[in-house]
C-alpha cells in the first residue's frame, strides 16, 4: 500500500511522521510549508506499508514545465522530486532487511512512473544514516561529511571541543558577549537583517534569500520546535541562529553575524550555548551540517572544532524513473538553450 499525502491533510501527515521512532523535523508538514512558500515545489509525504515493513519520505514535487529554463514545455506532463532543503530520504521501520527494503523501493519506482514522476534527487540524512539501508538497491553517492555534537551532557560537550575552540569560547565570554534565546516572532526582523548582510558578504545565490512569509511560516507552523539564539554585545545583537529541534535532535538551520564583530567570535560561544541548552532539554544530538558543497573548507573546520570525534557521512542519490521521458525533457532543453552545458553534474541535468 502506497499513499501520497499533501498539505491539505496536515494532521494525518504529521500523525504518520511522528509514528516513526526516528522521525526528524525535516519530515514535518510545518517545515516543508515554508519551502513551498519559497517556491521549491508542492510538498508531499510518501507513505508505504508492505507486509511487516513500512517507510516514509518527504519531497517537493515539481512540474518540469515550471522551470524557467524549460519555458514552453507542456504543463502537467512530467514531474520530478527533490527532498526539502536540509536532509531526508526514506525512513524504514518494522521488519527492515535487504529484501523488504528492495521490495518497497521497487514498488515506489512503479508508483512514481504511474504518477509521471521522471526523476528523484535525495539528500540522505547524515545522522539517521538511512542511505546505508538502500545501498546496492539505489545508487548512493557519498560526498563529504557533516558534524554533530553529542549533547548527552555538558561534560561530554566540553570534552569533545578542541582546546583551541575552548579558548576562543572563553575569550568571547571575556569580551562581554552574552547568549540569549527566545521564540518571539518579533526577533525574526533582527534575524533577517543580520542574515541578509551575511549572505551579501558571502556572495550567495539568490535562492538563499528568504521572504517574510518564509519566516512567518516558521514562527507559526514550527511553534514549539524552534528557538532564535542570539549573541549580544553592549546591548546590540551581533549574531543570530535559527535552531530547530524535535524528537531528541537539534539542528543548526540558518545563521548570520555582523562582520564588524566577527573578531569577538560570537558564533563560537553561541553554538556552545545551544549545545548546552540542548543537553539540559534532553536532546541527544546537535547536528551542525558540513562545509560548502560538502567540502573540507573553513566552514567545515569551524564546525569540526566543536566535536573532534564526529564524522557523519553525507550522501545523495540521483534516480531516473523514466529514462525515455527524462531524455525527452533533456532534448527540449538542448534545443532551446544554445548555452546549455551537457557536461554539468547537476541533477536533473535538464534543470542545470
mmCIF file of C-alpha atoms in Angstrom:
data_model
loop_
_atom_site.group_PDB
_atom_site.id
_atom_site.type_symbol
_atom_site.label_atom_id
_atom_site.label_comp_id
_atom_site.label_asym_id
_atom_site.label_seq_id
_atom_site.Cartn_x
_atom_site.Cartn_y
_atom_site.Cartn_z
ATOM 1 C CA UNK A 1 0.000 0.000 0.000
ATOM 2 C CA UNK A 2 1.366 3.380 -1.065
ATOM 3 C CA UNK A 3 -0.177 6.694 -0.105
ATOM 4 C CA UNK A 4 0.795 10.153 -1.313
ATOM 5 C CA UNK A 5 -0.395 12.793 1.148
ATOM 6 C CA UNK A 6 -0.488 16.546 0.588
ATOM 7 C CA UNK A 7 -0.518 19.521 2.950
ATOM 8 C CA UNK A 8 -4.313 19.641 2.846
ATOM 9 C CA UNK A 9 -4.126 16.571 5.130
ATOM 10 C CA UNK A 10 -1.619 18.023 7.568
ATOM 11 C CA UNK A 11 -2.963 16.384 10.705
ATOM 12 C CA UNK A 12 -2.725 12.953 9.108
ATOM 13 C CA UNK A 13 0.681 13.842 7.602
ATOM 14 C CA UNK A 14 2.213 14.705 10.972
ATOM 15 C CA UNK A 15 0.487 11.772 12.656
ATOM 16 C CA UNK A 16 2.191 9.368 10.262
ATOM 17 C CA UNK A 17 5.582 11.081 10.537
ATOM 18 C CA UNK A 18 5.533 11.155 14.329
ATOM 19 C CA UNK A 19 4.548 7.484 14.486
ATOM 20 C CA UNK A 20 8.084 6.650 13.283
ATOM 21 C CA UNK A 21 10.547 6.276 16.139
ATOM 22 C CA UNK A 22 13.334 8.113 14.279
ATOM 23 C CA UNK A 23 11.379 10.948 12.660
ATOM 24 C CA UNK A 24 13.014 14.364 12.372
ATOM 25 C CA UNK A 25 11.912 17.949 11.817
ATOM 26 C CA UNK A 26 12.633 17.796 8.052
ATOM 27 C CA UNK A 27 9.679 15.424 7.631
ATOM 28 C CA UNK A 28 7.050 17.571 9.369
ATOM 29 C CA UNK A 29 4.426 19.480 7.389
ATOM 30 C CA UNK A 30 5.315 22.704 9.200
ATOM 31 C CA UNK A 31 8.903 22.505 7.986
ATOM 32 C CA UNK A 32 8.140 21.956 4.310
ATOM 33 C CA UNK A 33 5.373 24.577 4.291
ATOM 34 C CA UNK A 34 7.970 27.355 4.471
ATOM 35 C CA UNK A 35 9.839 25.945 1.476
ATOM 36 C CA UNK A 36 6.631 25.654 -0.509
ATOM 37 C CA UNK A 37 6.194 29.404 0.028
ATOM 38 C CA UNK A 38 9.809 29.824 -1.089
ATOM 39 C CA UNK A 39 8.908 28.250 -4.428
ATOM 40 C CA UNK A 40 10.599 24.872 -4.025
ATOM 41 C CA UNK A 41 7.576 22.872 -5.171
ATOM 42 C CA UNK A 42 4.496 21.145 -3.771
ATOM 43 C CA UNK A 43 5.225 19.160 -0.583
ATOM 44 C CA UNK A 44 4.173 15.515 -0.479
ATOM 45 C CA UNK A 45 4.546 12.778 2.104
ATOM 46 C CA UNK A 46 5.034 9.323 0.599
ATOM 47 C CA UNK A 47 3.969 6.538 2.963
ATOM 48 C CA UNK A 48 4.393 2.824 2.246
ATOM 49 C CA UNK A 49 3.229 -0.291 4.063
ATOM 50 C CA UNK A 50 4.245 -3.719 2.773
ATOM 51 C CA UNK A 51 3.930 -6.869 4.868
ATOM 52 C CA UNK A 52 5.699 -6.143 8.182
ATOM 53 C CA UNK A 53 7.669 -3.153 6.886
ATOM 54 C CA UNK A 54 6.747 0.483 6.451
ATOM 55 C CA UNK A 55 8.559 3.528 5.164
ATOM 56 C CA UNK A 56 8.093 7.247 4.636
ATOM 57 C CA UNK A 57 9.789 10.101 2.850
ATOM 58 C CA UNK A 58 9.013 13.745 2.144
ATOM 59 C CA UNK A 59 9.578 15.505 -1.165
ATOM 60 C CA UNK A 60 8.957 18.713 -3.018
ATOM 61 C CA UNK A 61 7.114 17.732 -6.192
ATOM 62 C CA UNK A 62 7.908 19.983 -9.146
ATOM 63 C CA UNK A 63 6.295 20.321 -12.548
ATOM 64 C CA UNK A 64 9.074 20.206 -15.113
ATOM 65 C CA UNK A 65 7.340 22.962 -17.073
ATOM 66 C CA UNK A 66 7.617 25.386 -14.140
ATOM 67 C CA UNK A 67 11.368 25.714 -14.650
ATOM 68 C CA UNK A 68 12.159 28.962 -16.490
ATOM 69 C CA UNK A 69 14.838 27.126 -18.459
ATOM 70 C CA UNK A 70 12.114 24.852 -19.890
ATOM 71 C CA UNK A 71 9.725 27.608 -20.908
ATOM 72 C CA UNK A 72 7.077 26.360 -23.294
ATOM 73 C CA UNK A 73 7.223 22.726 -22.211
ATOM 74 C CA UNK A 74 3.805 21.124 -21.702
ATOM 75 C CA UNK A 75 2.432 21.756 -18.203
ATOM 76 C CA UNK A 76 1.471 18.730 -16.129
ATOM 77 C CA UNK A 77 3.204 16.246 -18.413
ATOM 78 C CA UNK A 78 6.194 15.320 -16.241
ATOM 79 C CA UNK A 79 7.282 15.913 -12.660
ATOM 80 C CA UNK A 80 10.391 15.376 -10.563
ATOM 81 C CA UNK A 81 11.015 15.052 -6.834
ATOM 82 C CA UNK A 82 13.617 16.532 -4.517
ATOM 83 C CA UNK A 83 13.989 16.174 -0.763
ATOM 84 C CA UNK A 84 13.389 19.502 1.008
ATOM 85 C CA UNK A 85 16.236 21.873 1.910
ATOM 86 C CA UNK A 86 18.215 20.066 4.572
ATOM 87 C CA UNK A 87 18.186 16.306 4.778
ATOM 88 C CA UNK A 88 15.718 13.497 4.202
ATOM 89 C CA UNK A 89 15.191 10.278 2.295
ATOM 90 C CA UNK A 90 13.320 7.098 3.142
ATOM 91 C CA UNK A 91 12.948 6.175 6.801
ATOM 92 C CA UNK A 92 12.157 2.497 7.367
ATOM 93 C CA UNK A 93 10.570 0.754 10.341
ATOM 94 C CA UNK A 94 9.436 -2.743 11.256
ATOM 95 C CA UNK A 95 10.940 -5.828 9.623
ATOM 96 C CA UNK A 96 13.763 -3.999 7.858
ATOM 97 C CA UNK A 97 16.106 -6.160 5.794
ATOM 98 C CA UNK A 98 17.594 -6.105 2.308
ATOM 99 C CA UNK A 99 14.619 -7.899 0.767
ATOM 100 C CA UNK A 100 11.936 -5.737 2.395
ATOM 101 C CA UNK A 101 13.795 -2.521 1.530
ATOM 102 C CA UNK A 102 14.236 -3.656 -2.069
ATOM 103 C CA UNK A 103 10.545 -4.544 -2.372
ATOM 104 C CA UNK A 104 9.493 -1.110 -1.143
ATOM 105 C CA UNK A 105 11.937 0.703 -3.438
ATOM 106 C CA UNK A 106 10.687 -1.289 -6.434
ATOM 107 C CA UNK A 107 7.044 -0.555 -5.615
ATOM 108 C CA UNK A 108 7.812 3.133 -5.236
ATOM 109 C CA UNK A 109 9.541 3.201 -8.625
ATOM 110 C CA UNK A 110 6.426 1.728 -10.265
ATOM 111 C CA UNK A 111 4.215 4.215 -8.410
ATOM 112 C CA UNK A 112 6.329 7.180 -9.494
ATOM 113 C CA UNK A 113 6.212 6.089 -13.121
ATOM 114 C CA UNK A 114 2.411 5.931 -12.975
ATOM 115 C CA UNK A 115 2.400 9.444 -11.466
ATOM 116 C CA UNK A 116 4.581 10.748 -14.351
ATOM 117 C CA UNK A 117 7.480 11.379 -11.982
ATOM 118 C CA UNK A 118 10.587 11.019 -14.105
ATOM 119 C CA UNK A 119 13.427 11.807 -11.683
ATOM 120 C CA UNK A 120 14.208 11.982 -7.977
ATOM 121 C CA UNK A 121 17.034 13.713 -6.093
ATOM 122 C CA UNK A 122 17.667 12.712 -2.478
ATOM 123 C CA UNK A 123 19.855 14.291 0.191
ATOM 124 C CA UNK A 124 20.138 11.476 2.719
ATOM 125 C CA UNK A 125 20.061 12.217 6.446
ATOM 126 C CA UNK A 126 23.629 12.107 7.864
ATOM 127 C CA UNK A 127 22.553 11.454 11.457
ATOM 128 C CA UNK A 128 19.933 8.807 10.658
ATOM 129 C CA UNK A 129 22.346 7.247 8.125
ATOM 130 C CA UNK A 130 19.318 5.979 6.184
ATOM 131 C CA UNK A 131 21.352 5.841 2.966
ATOM 132 C CA UNK A 132 23.030 2.695 4.248
ATOM 133 C CA UNK A 133 19.778 0.741 4.032
ATOM 134 C CA UNK A 134 19.393 1.318 0.284
ATOM 135 C CA UNK A 135 22.995 0.818 -0.832
ATOM 136 C CA UNK A 136 23.067 -1.739 -3.616
ATOM 137 C CA UNK A 137 19.378 -1.117 -4.342
ATOM 138 C CA UNK A 138 19.568 2.583 -5.165
ATOM 139 C CA UNK A 139 22.724 4.287 -6.405
ATOM 140 C CA UNK A 140 24.128 6.146 -3.392
ATOM 141 C CA UNK A 141 26.841 8.754 -3.942
ATOM 142 C CA UNK A 142 28.978 9.638 -0.921
ATOM 143 C CA UNK A 143 30.028 13.276 -0.849
ATOM 144 C CA UNK A 144 31.555 14.799 2.254
ATOM 145 C CA UNK A 145 30.970 14.624 5.980
ATOM 146 C CA UNK A 146 28.882 16.598 8.423
ATOM 147 C CA UNK A 147 29.436 17.355 12.089
ATOM 148 C CA UNK A 148 27.195 16.785 15.072
ATOM 149 C CA UNK A 149 27.719 17.436 18.758
ATOM 150 C CA UNK A 150 26.943 14.746 21.306
ATOM 151 C CA UNK A 151 24.664 16.585 23.735
ATOM 152 C CA UNK A 152 24.091 13.825 26.271
ATOM 153 C CA UNK A 153 25.732 16.067 28.898
ATOM 154 C CA UNK A 154 27.567 19.382 29.225
ATOM 155 C CA UNK A 155 30.682 17.470 30.298
ATOM 156 C CA UNK A 156 30.675 15.433 27.073
ATOM 157 C CA UNK A 157 30.130 18.595 25.023
ATOM 158 C CA UNK A 158 33.142 20.352 26.574
ATOM 159 C CA UNK A 159 35.385 17.277 26.320
ATOM 160 C CA UNK A 160 34.725 16.944 22.586
ATOM 161 C CA UNK A 161 35.522 20.583 21.767
ATOM 162 C CA UNK A 162 39.098 21.219 20.639
ATOM 163 C CA UNK A 163 41.357 23.067 23.081
ATOM 164 C CA UNK A 164 41.747 25.955 20.627
ATOM 165 C CA UNK A 165 37.980 26.383 20.355
ATOM 166 C CA UNK A 166 37.578 26.177 24.140
ATOM 167 C CA UNK A 167 39.961 29.114 24.459
ATOM 168 C CA UNK A 168 38.003 31.005 21.794
ATOM 169 C CA UNK A 169 34.753 30.388 23.682
ATOM 170 C CA UNK A 170 36.301 31.627 26.942
ATOM 171 C CA UNK A 171 37.667 34.703 25.143
ATOM 172 C CA UNK A 172 34.224 35.514 23.716
ATOM 173 C CA UNK A 173 32.817 35.482 27.248
ATOM 174 C CA UNK A 174 35.649 37.715 28.488
ATOM 175 C CA UNK A 175 34.819 40.104 25.638
ATOM 176 C CA UNK A 176 31.443 40.611 27.274
ATOM 177 C CA UNK A 177 29.329 38.586 24.859
ATOM 178 C CA UNK A 178 26.197 37.002 26.280
ATOM 179 C CA UNK A 179 23.902 34.478 24.597
ATOM 180 C CA UNK A 180 20.141 34.696 24.830
ATOM 181 C CA UNK A 181 17.321 32.805 23.152
ATOM 182 C CA UNK A 182 13.603 33.142 22.541
ATOM 183 C CA UNK A 183 10.827 32.060 20.195
ATOM 184 C CA UNK A 184 9.464 35.625 19.991
ATOM 185 C CA UNK A 185 8.472 36.127 16.310
ATOM 186 C CA UNK A 186 9.497 39.785 16.550
ATOM 187 C CA UNK A 187 13.126 38.641 16.634
ATOM 188 C CA UNK A 188 12.855 37.477 13.033
ATOM 189 C CA UNK A 189 13.126 41.139 11.978
ATOM 190 C CA UNK A 190 16.585 41.301 13.558
ATOM 191 C CA UNK A 191 17.470 37.917 12.144
ATOM 192 C CA UNK A 192 16.578 38.852 8.560
ATOM 193 C CA UNK A 193 18.726 41.983 8.704
ATOM 194 C CA UNK A 194 21.775 40.118 10.034
ATOM 195 C CA UNK A 195 21.250 37.038 7.866
ATOM 196 C CA UNK A 196 20.868 39.023 4.642
ATOM 197 C CA UNK A 197 24.007 41.043 5.415
ATOM 198 C CA UNK A 198 25.848 37.749 5.863
ATOM 199 C CA UNK A 199 24.529 36.416 2.555
ATOM 200 C CA UNK A 200 25.602 39.650 0.824
ATOM 201 C CA UNK A 201 29.083 39.302 2.296
ATOM 202 C CA UNK A 202 29.360 35.672 1.172
ATOM 203 C CA UNK A 203 28.002 36.419 -2.340
ATOM 204 C CA UNK A 204 25.497 33.563 -2.235
ATOM 205 C CA UNK A 205 22.905 32.644 -4.850
ATOM 206 C CA UNK A 206 19.524 34.371 -4.861
ATOM 207 C CA UNK A 207 17.908 31.165 -3.583
ATOM 208 C CA UNK A 208 19.324 31.726 -0.092
ATOM 209 C CA UNK A 209 17.416 34.967 0.426
ATOM 210 C CA UNK A 210 14.027 34.277 2.004
ATOM 211 C CA UNK A 211 10.931 36.494 2.044
ATOM 212 C CA UNK A 212 8.964 37.496 5.130
ATOM 213 C CA UNK A 213 6.328 34.811 4.505
ATOM 214 C CA UNK A 214 9.031 32.155 4.869
ATOM 215 C CA UNK A 215 9.950 33.329 8.359
ATOM 216 C CA UNK A 216 6.313 33.843 9.325
ATOM 217 C CA UNK A 217 5.702 30.229 8.371
ATOM 218 C CA UNK A 218 8.472 29.047 10.705
ATOM 219 C CA UNK A 219 7.071 31.170 13.537
ATOM 220 C CA UNK A 220 3.556 29.757 13.132
ATOM 221 C CA UNK A 221 3.961 26.258 11.705
ATOM 222 C CA UNK A 222 7.000 25.260 13.784
ATOM 223 C CA UNK A 223 5.994 26.938 17.035
ATOM 224 C CA UNK A 224 7.461 24.935 19.883
ATOM 225 C CA UNK A 225 10.048 23.434 17.549
ATOM 226 C CA UNK A 226 12.354 26.416 17.031
ATOM 227 C CA UNK A 227 14.342 28.943 19.048
ATOM 228 C CA UNK A 228 16.224 32.033 17.949
ATOM 229 C CA UNK A 229 19.602 32.126 19.680
ATOM 230 C CA UNK A 230 21.448 35.437 19.573
ATOM 231 C CA UNK A 231 24.718 36.921 20.753
ATOM 232 C CA UNK A 232 24.600 40.319 22.461
ATOM 233 C CA UNK A 233 27.500 42.755 22.882
ATOM 234 C CA UNK A 234 26.954 46.113 24.592
ATOM 235 C CA UNK A 235 23.166 45.796 24.147
ATOM 236 C CA UNK A 236 23.477 45.083 20.416
ATOM 237 C CA UNK A 237 22.598 41.795 18.705
ATOM 238 C CA UNK A 238 25.654 40.802 16.668
ATOM 239 C CA UNK A 239 24.951 37.190 15.646
ATOM 240 C CA UNK A 240 21.827 35.035 15.369
ATOM 241 C CA UNK A 241 20.831 31.474 14.548
ATOM 242 C CA UNK A 242 17.544 29.693 13.923
ATOM 243 C CA UNK A 243 17.698 26.408 15.811
ATOM 244 C CA UNK A 244 15.205 23.628 15.073
ATOM 245 C CA UNK A 245 14.518 20.709 17.390
ATOM 246 C CA UNK A 246 12.276 17.678 17.673
ATOM 247 C CA UNK A 247 12.493 14.043 18.802
ATOM 248 C CA UNK A 248 15.852 14.224 20.639
ATOM 249 C CA UNK A 249 17.550 16.017 17.714
ATOM 250 C CA UNK A 250 18.611 19.663 17.354
ATOM 251 C CA UNK A 251 19.583 21.302 14.051
ATOM 252 C CA UNK A 252 21.581 24.409 13.115
ATOM 253 C CA UNK A 253 19.211 25.780 10.468
ATOM 254 C CA UNK A 254 20.108 29.323 9.342
ATOM 255 C CA UNK A 255 22.520 31.834 10.832
ATOM 256 C CA UNK A 256 24.248 35.159 10.354
ATOM 257 C CA UNK A 257 26.669 37.531 12.048
ATOM 258 C CA UNK A 258 27.720 41.160 11.690
ATOM 259 C CA UNK A 259 31.134 41.346 10.034
ATOM 260 C CA UNK A 260 32.416 44.172 12.244
ATOM 261 C CA UNK A 261 32.070 41.941 15.334
ATOM 262 C CA UNK A 262 33.426 38.681 13.962
ATOM 263 C CA UNK A 263 36.750 39.220 15.738
ATOM 264 C CA UNK A 264 34.857 38.770 19.015
ATOM 265 C CA UNK A 265 33.931 35.194 17.969
ATOM 266 C CA UNK A 266 30.247 35.387 18.901
ATOM 267 C CA UNK A 267 29.319 32.307 16.848
ATOM 268 C CA UNK A 268 31.679 30.058 18.814
ATOM 269 C CA UNK A 269 30.044 30.983 22.090
ATOM 270 C CA UNK A 270 26.554 30.879 20.585
ATOM 271 C CA UNK A 271 26.897 27.321 19.275
ATOM 272 C CA UNK A 272 28.397 26.130 22.540
ATOM 273 C CA UNK A 273 25.455 27.599 24.444
ATOM 274 C CA UNK A 274 22.999 25.983 22.013
ATOM 275 C CA UNK A 275 24.595 22.609 22.727
ATOM 276 C CA UNK A 276 24.417 23.181 26.495
ATOM 277 C CA UNK A 277 20.767 24.191 26.196
ATOM 278 C CA UNK A 278 20.098 21.041 24.147
ATOM 279 C CA UNK A 279 21.689 18.885 26.846
ATOM 280 C CA UNK A 280 19.534 20.477 29.560
ATOM 281 C CA UNK A 281 16.411 19.897 27.458
ATOM 282 C CA UNK A 282 17.239 16.214 26.995
ATOM 283 C CA UNK A 283 18.214 16.327 23.316
ATOM 284 C CA UNK A 284 20.886 13.832 22.290
ATOM 285 C CA UNK A 285 22.466 15.383 19.185
ATOM 286 C CA UNK A 286 23.052 18.857 17.780
ATOM 287 C CA UNK A 287 23.631 18.498 14.046
ATOM 288 C CA UNK A 288 25.590 21.390 12.536
ATOM 289 C CA UNK A 289 25.913 20.301 8.901
ATOM 290 C CA UNK A 290 29.086 20.395 6.853
ATOM 291 C CA UNK A 291 31.106 22.658 4.614
ATOM 292 C CA UNK A 292 30.054 24.491 1.464
ATOM 293 C CA UNK A 293 29.418 21.944 -1.276
ATOM 294 C CA UNK A 294 30.293 19.148 1.167
ATOM 295 C CA UNK A 295 33.954 20.163 1.070
ATOM 296 C CA UNK A 296 36.513 20.310 3.877
ATOM 297 C CA UNK A 297 36.682 24.102 3.895
ATOM 298 C CA UNK A 298 36.943 26.724 6.636
ATOM 299 C CA UNK A 299 33.253 26.325 7.494
ATOM 300 C CA UNK A 300 33.673 22.580 7.927
ATOM 301 C CA UNK A 301 36.798 23.036 10.058
ATOM 302 C CA UNK A 302 34.965 25.594 12.205
ATOM 303 C CA UNK A 303 32.167 23.107 12.874
ATOM 304 C CA UNK A 304 34.614 20.252 13.385
ATOM 305 C CA UNK A 305 36.245 22.196 16.218
ATOM 306 C CA UNK A 306 33.061 21.600 18.237
ATOM 307 C CA UNK A 307 33.430 17.826 18.094
ATOM 308 C CA UNK A 308 36.744 16.350 17.075
ATOM 309 C CA UNK A 309 35.180 12.866 17.301
ATOM 310 C CA UNK A 310 32.285 13.498 14.906
ATOM 311 C CA UNK A 311 32.055 12.428 11.294
ATOM 312 C CA UNK A 312 28.695 11.753 9.655
ATOM 313 C CA UNK A 313 28.707 10.567 6.055
ATOM 314 C CA UNK A 314 26.603 12.785 3.782
ATOM 315 C CA UNK A 315 25.255 11.050 0.692
ATOM 316 C CA UNK A 316 22.920 11.788 -2.194
ATOM 317 C CA UNK A 317 21.057 9.781 -4.811
ATOM 318 C CA UNK A 318 20.232 10.713 -8.394
ATOM 319 C CA UNK A 319 17.435 8.473 -9.631
ATOM 320 C CA UNK A 320 15.838 8.390 -13.078
ATOM 321 C CA UNK A 321 12.430 6.693 -13.036
ATOM 322 C CA UNK A 322 11.602 7.138 -16.725
ATOM 323 C CA UNK A 323 14.674 7.375 -18.939
ATOM 324 C CA UNK A 324 12.726 7.970 -22.149
ATOM 325 C CA UNK A 325 10.810 10.890 -20.653
ATOM 326 C CA UNK A 326 13.968 12.220 -18.970
ATOM 327 C CA UNK A 327 15.766 12.270 -22.320
ATOM 328 C CA UNK A 328 12.761 13.940 -23.935
ATOM 329 C CA UNK A 329 12.967 16.841 -21.482
ATOM 330 C CA UNK A 330 16.736 16.948 -21.844
ATOM 331 C CA UNK A 331 16.443 17.187 -25.634
ATOM 332 C CA UNK A 332 13.926 20.010 -25.266
ATOM 333 C CA UNK A 333 16.367 21.918 -23.066
ATOM 334 C CA UNK A 334 19.242 21.386 -25.511
ATOM 335 C CA UNK A 335 17.168 22.571 -28.476
ATOM 336 C CA UNK A 336 16.025 25.727 -26.698
ATOM 337 C CA UNK A 337 19.246 26.764 -24.992
ATOM 338 C CA UNK A 338 22.396 27.139 -27.063
ATOM 339 C CA UNK A 339 24.456 27.729 -23.905
ATOM 340 C CA UNK A 340 23.295 24.518 -22.213
ATOM 341 C CA UNK A 341 26.171 22.606 -20.595
ATOM 342 C CA UNK A 342 25.583 18.906 -21.217
ATOM 343 C CA UNK A 343 28.618 18.048 -19.058
ATOM 344 C CA UNK A 344 27.224 19.574 -15.872
ATOM 345 C CA UNK A 345 26.983 17.312 -12.801
ATOM 346 C CA UNK A 346 23.712 18.978 -11.785
ATOM 347 C CA UNK A 347 20.712 16.678 -11.409
ATOM 348 C CA UNK A 348 18.319 16.516 -13.026
ATOM 349 C CA UNK A 349 20.502 17.745 -15.863
ATOM 350 C CA UNK A 350 17.654 19.491 -17.653
ATOM 351 C CA UNK A 351 17.397 21.919 -14.710
ATOM 352 C CA UNK A 352 21.104 22.846 -14.698
#
